[in-house]
Coordinates of C-alpha atoms and ligand atoms in Angstrom, one line a residue:
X281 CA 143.7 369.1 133.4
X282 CA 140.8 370.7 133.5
X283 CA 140.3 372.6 129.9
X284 CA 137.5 375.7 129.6
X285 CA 134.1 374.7 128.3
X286 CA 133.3 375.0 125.1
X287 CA 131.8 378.2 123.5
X288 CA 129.0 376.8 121.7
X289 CA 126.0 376.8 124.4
X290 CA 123.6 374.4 122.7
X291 CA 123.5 372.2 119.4
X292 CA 122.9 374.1 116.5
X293 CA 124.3 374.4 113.0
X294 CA 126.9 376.5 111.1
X295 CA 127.4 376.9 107.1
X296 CA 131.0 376.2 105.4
X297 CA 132.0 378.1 102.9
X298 CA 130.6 375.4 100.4
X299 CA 127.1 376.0 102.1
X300 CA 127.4 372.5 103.8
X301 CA 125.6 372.4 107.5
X302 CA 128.3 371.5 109.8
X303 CA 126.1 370.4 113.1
X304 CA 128.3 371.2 116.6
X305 CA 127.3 368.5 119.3
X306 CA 126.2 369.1 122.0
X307 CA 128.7 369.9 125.3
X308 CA 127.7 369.0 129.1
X309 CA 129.3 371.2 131.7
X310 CA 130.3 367.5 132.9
X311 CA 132.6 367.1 129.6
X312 CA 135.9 367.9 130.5
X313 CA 138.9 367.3 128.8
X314 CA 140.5 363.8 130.3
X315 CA 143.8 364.5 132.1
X316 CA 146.9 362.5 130.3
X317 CA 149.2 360.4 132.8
X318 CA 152.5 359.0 132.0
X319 CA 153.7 356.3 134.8
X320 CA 157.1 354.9 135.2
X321 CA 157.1 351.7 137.3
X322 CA 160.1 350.9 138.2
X323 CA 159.7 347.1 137.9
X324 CA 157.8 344.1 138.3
X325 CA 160.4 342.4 140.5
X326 CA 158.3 341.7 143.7
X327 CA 154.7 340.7 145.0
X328 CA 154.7 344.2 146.3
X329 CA 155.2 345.5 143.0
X330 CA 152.5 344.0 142.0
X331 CA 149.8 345.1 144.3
X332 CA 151.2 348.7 143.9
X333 CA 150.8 348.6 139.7
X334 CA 147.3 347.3 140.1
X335 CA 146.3 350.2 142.7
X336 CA 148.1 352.6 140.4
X337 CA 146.7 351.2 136.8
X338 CA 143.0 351.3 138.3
X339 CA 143.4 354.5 139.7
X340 CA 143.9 356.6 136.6
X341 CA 140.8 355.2 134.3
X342 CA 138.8 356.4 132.0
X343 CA 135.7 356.6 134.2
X344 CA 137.8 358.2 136.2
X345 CA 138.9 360.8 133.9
X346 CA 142.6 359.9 133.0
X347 CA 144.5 358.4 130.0
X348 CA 147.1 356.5 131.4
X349 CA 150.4 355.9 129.5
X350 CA 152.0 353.0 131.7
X351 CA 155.9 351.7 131.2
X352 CA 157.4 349.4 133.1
X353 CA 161.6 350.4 133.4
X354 CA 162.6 346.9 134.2
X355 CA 164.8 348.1 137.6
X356 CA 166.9 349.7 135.3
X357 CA 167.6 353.4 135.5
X358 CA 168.3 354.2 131.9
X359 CA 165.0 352.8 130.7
X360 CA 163.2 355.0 133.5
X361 CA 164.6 358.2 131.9
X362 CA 163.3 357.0 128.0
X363 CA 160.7 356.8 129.6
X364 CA 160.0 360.1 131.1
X365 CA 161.4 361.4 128.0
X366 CA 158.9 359.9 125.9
X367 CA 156.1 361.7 128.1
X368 CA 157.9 364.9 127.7
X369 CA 157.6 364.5 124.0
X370 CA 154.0 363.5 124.3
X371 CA 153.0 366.4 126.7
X372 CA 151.3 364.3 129.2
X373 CA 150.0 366.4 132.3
X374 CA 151.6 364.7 134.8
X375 CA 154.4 362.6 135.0
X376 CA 154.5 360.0 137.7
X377 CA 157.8 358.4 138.8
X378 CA 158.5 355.6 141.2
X379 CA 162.3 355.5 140.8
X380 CA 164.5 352.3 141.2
X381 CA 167.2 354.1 142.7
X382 CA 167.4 357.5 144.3
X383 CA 170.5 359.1 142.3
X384 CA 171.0 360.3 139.0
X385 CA 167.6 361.8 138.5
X386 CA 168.3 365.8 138.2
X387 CA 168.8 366.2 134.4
X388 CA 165.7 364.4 133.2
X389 CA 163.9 366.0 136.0
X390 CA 164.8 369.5 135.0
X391 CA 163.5 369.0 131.1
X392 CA 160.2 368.1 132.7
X393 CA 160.3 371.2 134.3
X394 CA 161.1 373.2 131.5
X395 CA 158.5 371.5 129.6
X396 CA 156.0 372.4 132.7
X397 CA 155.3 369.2 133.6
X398 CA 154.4 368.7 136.9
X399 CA 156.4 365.6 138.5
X400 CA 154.9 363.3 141.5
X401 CA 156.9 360.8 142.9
X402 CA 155.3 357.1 143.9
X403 CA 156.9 355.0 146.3
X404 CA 160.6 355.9 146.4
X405 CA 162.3 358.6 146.6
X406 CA 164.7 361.0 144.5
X407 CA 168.2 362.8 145.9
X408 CA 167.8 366.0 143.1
X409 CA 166.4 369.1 144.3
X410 CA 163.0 369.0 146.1
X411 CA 161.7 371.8 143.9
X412 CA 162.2 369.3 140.7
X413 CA 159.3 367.4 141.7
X414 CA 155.9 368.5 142.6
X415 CA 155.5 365.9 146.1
X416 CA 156.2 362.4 147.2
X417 CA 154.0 359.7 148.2
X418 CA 155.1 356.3 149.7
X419 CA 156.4 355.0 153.3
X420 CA 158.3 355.7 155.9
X421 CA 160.9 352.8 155.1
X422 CA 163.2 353.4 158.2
X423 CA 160.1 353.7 160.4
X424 CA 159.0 350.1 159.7
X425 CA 162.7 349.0 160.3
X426 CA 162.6 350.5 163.6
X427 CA 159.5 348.7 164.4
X428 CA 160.6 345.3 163.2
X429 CA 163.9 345.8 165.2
X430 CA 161.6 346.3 168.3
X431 CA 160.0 343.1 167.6
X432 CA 163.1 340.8 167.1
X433 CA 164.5 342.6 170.5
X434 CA 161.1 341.4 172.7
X435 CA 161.1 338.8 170.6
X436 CA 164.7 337.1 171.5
X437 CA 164.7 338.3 175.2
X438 CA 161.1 336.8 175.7
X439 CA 162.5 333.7 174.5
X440 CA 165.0 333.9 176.8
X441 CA 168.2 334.8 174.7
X442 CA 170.9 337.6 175.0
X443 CA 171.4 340.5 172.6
X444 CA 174.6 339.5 171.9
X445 CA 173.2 335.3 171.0
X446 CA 171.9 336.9 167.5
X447 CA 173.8 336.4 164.9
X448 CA 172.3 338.3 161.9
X449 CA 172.2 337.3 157.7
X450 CA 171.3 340.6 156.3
X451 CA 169.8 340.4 152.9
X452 CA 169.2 344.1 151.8
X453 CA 167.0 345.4 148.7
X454 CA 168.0 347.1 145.6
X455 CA 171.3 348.8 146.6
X456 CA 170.7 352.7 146.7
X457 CA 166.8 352.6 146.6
X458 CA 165.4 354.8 149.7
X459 CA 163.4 350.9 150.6
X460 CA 167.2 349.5 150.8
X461 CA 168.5 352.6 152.5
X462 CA 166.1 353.3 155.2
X463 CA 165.7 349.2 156.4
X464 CA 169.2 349.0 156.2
X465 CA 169.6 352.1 158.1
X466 CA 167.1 351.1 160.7
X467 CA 168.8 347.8 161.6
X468 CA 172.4 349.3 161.4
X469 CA 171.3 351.2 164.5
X470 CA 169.5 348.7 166.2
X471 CA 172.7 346.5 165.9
X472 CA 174.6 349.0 167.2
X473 CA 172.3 349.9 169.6
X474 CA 171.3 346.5 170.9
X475 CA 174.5 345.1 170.4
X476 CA 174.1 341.8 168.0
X477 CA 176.1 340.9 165.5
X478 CA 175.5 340.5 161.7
X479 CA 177.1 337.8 160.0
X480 CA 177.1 338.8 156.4
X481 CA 175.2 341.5 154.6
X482 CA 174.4 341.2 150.3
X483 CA 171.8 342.6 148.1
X484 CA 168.9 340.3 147.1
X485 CA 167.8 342.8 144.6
X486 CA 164.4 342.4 146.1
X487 CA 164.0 339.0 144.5
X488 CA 162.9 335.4 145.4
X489 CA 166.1 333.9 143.0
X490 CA 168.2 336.4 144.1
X491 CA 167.6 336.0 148.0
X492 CA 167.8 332.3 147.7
X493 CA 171.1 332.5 146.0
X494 CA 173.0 334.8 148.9
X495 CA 171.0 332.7 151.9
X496 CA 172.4 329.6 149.9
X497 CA 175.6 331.1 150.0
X498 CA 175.6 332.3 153.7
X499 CA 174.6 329.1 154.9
X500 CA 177.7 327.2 153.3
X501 CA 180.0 330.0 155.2
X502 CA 178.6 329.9 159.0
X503 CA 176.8 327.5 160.5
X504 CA 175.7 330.1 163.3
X505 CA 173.2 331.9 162.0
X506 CA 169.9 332.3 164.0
X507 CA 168.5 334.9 162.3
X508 CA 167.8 336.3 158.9
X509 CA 166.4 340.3 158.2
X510 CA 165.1 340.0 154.5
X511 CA 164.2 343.7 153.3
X512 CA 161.1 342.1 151.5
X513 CA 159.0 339.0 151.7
X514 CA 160.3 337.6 147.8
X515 CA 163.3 337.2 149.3
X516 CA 162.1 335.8 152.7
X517 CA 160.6 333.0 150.7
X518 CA 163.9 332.5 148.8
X519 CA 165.9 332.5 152.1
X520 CA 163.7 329.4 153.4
X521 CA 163.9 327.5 150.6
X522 CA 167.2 327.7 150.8
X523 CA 167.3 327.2 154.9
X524 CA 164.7 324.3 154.3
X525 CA 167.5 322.6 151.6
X526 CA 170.3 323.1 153.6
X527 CA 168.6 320.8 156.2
X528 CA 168.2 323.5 158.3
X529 CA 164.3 325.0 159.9
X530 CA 163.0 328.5 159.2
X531 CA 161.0 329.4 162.4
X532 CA 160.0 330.8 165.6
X533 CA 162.1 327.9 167.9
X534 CA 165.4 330.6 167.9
X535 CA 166.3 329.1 171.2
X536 CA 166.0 325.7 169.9
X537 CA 168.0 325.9 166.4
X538 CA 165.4 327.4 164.2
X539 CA 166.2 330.6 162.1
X540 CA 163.9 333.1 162.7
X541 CA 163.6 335.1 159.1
X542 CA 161.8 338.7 159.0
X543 CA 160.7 340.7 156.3
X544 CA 158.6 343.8 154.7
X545 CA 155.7 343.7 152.7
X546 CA 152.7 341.3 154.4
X547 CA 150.8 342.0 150.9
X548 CA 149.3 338.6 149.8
X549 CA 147.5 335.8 151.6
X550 CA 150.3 333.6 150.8
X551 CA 152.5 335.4 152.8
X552 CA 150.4 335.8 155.1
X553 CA 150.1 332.0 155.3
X554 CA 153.3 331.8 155.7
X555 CA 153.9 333.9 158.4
X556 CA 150.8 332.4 160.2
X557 CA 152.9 328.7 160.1
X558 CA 155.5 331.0 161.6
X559 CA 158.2 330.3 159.3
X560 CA 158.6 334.1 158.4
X561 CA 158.3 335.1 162.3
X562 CA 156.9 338.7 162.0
X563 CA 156.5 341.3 159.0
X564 CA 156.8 344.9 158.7
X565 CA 153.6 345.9 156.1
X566 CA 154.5 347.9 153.3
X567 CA 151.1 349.3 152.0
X568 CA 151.4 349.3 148.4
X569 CA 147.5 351.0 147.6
X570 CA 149.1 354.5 146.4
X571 CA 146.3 354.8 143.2
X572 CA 144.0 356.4 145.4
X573 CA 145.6 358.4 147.4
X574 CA 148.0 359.9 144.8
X575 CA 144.8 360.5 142.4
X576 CA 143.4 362.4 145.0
X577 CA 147.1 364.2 145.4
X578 CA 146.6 365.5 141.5
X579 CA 142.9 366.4 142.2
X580 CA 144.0 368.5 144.9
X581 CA 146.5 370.4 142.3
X582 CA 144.0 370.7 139.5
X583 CA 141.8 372.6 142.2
X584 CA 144.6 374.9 142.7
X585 CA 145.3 373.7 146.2
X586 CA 148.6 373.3 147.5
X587 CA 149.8 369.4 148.8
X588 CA 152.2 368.6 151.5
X589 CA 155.7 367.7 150.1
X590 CA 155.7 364.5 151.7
X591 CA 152.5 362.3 152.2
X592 CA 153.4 358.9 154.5
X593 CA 150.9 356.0 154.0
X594 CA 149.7 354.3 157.1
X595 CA 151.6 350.9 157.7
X596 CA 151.3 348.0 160.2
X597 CA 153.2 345.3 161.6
X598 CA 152.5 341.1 161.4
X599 CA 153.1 338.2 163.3
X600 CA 151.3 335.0 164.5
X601 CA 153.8 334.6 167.6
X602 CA 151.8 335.4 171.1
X603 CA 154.9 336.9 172.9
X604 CA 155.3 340.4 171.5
X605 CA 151.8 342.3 171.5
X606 CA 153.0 346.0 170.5
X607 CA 156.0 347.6 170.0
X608 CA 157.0 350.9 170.5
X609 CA 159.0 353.6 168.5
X610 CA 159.6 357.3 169.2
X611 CA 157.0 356.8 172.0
X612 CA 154.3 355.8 169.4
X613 CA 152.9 352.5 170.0
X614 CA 152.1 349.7 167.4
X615 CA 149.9 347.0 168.3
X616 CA 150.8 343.9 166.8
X617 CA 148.8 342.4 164.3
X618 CA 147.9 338.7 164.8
X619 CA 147.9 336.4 161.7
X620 CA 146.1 333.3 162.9
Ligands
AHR211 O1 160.0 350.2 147.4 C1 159.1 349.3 148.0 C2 159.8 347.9 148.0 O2 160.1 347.6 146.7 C3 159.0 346.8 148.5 O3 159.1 346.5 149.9 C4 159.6 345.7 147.8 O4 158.9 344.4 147.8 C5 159.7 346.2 146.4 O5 160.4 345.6 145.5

């Protein structure tokens, strides 16, 4: 926040009632007060995560002008809101939230806003009442669904199989997160739409462990499964170790026994790697570098200007297979990135 200058216009000296010189230092008009930042991360449970606390943490610096109070809520709910109590209770400025779920939020978010404290939201998104919370920032989570549902369609049909040959493992994300909600959304449609069929469908929590353990599980029940949508890359890798120790291959040979495994994210070269072998067939990016963009979001509002309620990052889609070379959605087209 940006606090009046002070009133003494150059260094000089005062007298105490003892007669002691008290010397005022000198004030730039470049001085200003720093602005104080509280951030709740929801977690640490993914690569993505990851990337997205290191653009946050060295976008609200010192040399920047911010002291940044930074918690981590450990995907649980109940820690968030200590949280963003806490930084009631310490008056930060602003309060930034990137929620684990989208529920449950109203209460904590009205004592911010009887305490004045202006709430932006990272990432996800909330369900309470859009005047609780100053804007949003993040993706367009049923948009890159749509995209990578595109792909898997030309995908399979340029490989010369029917809509109705794909047999689907759906491992979904943190159950009632808007990243869960909106890829699940997108491929409930495109199943309906396209008419394959989905096997089994179980929250990986967004994890590596977690989406080994279902994908383990899965692969014990049907031995029919030819493809696998993973709502992030963690639990891509999972799924393929466990496809890889169930004797089984994760690639792009659909119409020759392989599993072909999706996913979100494409943040790390070793993902990237991996979907260049083509064992993770094509990703959906999830651009995690919000710091910037949601520092300039607050400068905006310290100027006094107002900021659009919703502010989409730009996001692109990965694969190393030659077949598909854009997609299209809503009549938008989306080149396809090649990973060599
Ligand atoms: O909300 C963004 C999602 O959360 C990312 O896709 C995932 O990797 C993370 O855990």
């Amino acid at each position: 926040m940006i606090l009046s200058l002070p009133v003494f216009s150059g260094g000089c000296a005062d007298r105490t009632d003892s007669g002691t010189p008290v010397v005022f230092e000198e004030e730039t008009e470049s001085e200003k007060e720093q602005i104080t930042i509280g951030f709740s991360q929801l977690g640490a449970e993914s690569d993505w995560r990851s990337a997205n606390t290191d653009s946050m943490l060295s976008s609200f610096t010192d040399e920047y002008g911010y002291s940044l109070i930074y918690e981590n809520g450990q995907q649980k709910q109940s820690y968030q809101i200590t949280e963003l109590r806490s930084f009631i209770q310490q008056e930060v400025d602003y309060i930034l939230l990137a929620p684990v779920t989208e529920s449950g939020w109203d209460g904590v978010l009205e004592e911010a806003a009887e305490a004045e404290i202006p709430v932006i939201l990272v990432d996800r998104r909330v369900d309470a009442d859009k005047s609780l919370y100053s804007c949003w920032l993040g993706s367009d989570f049923e948009l890159e669904s749509r995209k990578l549902c595109e792909w898997v369609d030309a995908y399979t049909r340029a490989r010369g199989m029917e809509p109705s040959d794909l047999n689907i493992i759906h491992i979904q994300g943190t159950m009632g997160s808007t990243a869960q909600m909106g890829r699940s959304r997108g491929l409930a449609n495109a199943v309906r739409e396209k008419g394959w069929n989905i096997l089994g469908q179980m929250s990986g929590d967004f994890t590596e462990t977690k989406g080994r353990e279902v994908m383990t599980a899965y692969l014990k029940r049907f031995d029919n499964i030819n493809v696998v949508y993973c709502e992030n890359d963690n639990e891509a890798i999972g799924a393929i170790q466990a496809i890889e120790s169930a004797g089984r291959t994760a690639g792009p040979d659909i119409d020759k026994g392989d599993i072909l495994v999706v996913s979100f994210d494409g943040v790390t070269e070793d993902i990237l790697s991996v979907a260049a072998s083509g064992k993770i067939a094509a990703i959906a990016e999830c651009n995690p570098q919000h710091g910037p963009k949601v520092r300039a979001l607050i400068e905006a509002l310290e100027a006094g200007e107002s900021v659009e309620k919703f502010n989409y990052v730009d996001e692109r889609i990965f694969s190393a297979l030659p077949e598909v070379t854009e997609v299209t959605v809503d009549g938008v087209v989306y080149p396809i990135e090649r990973i060599e």
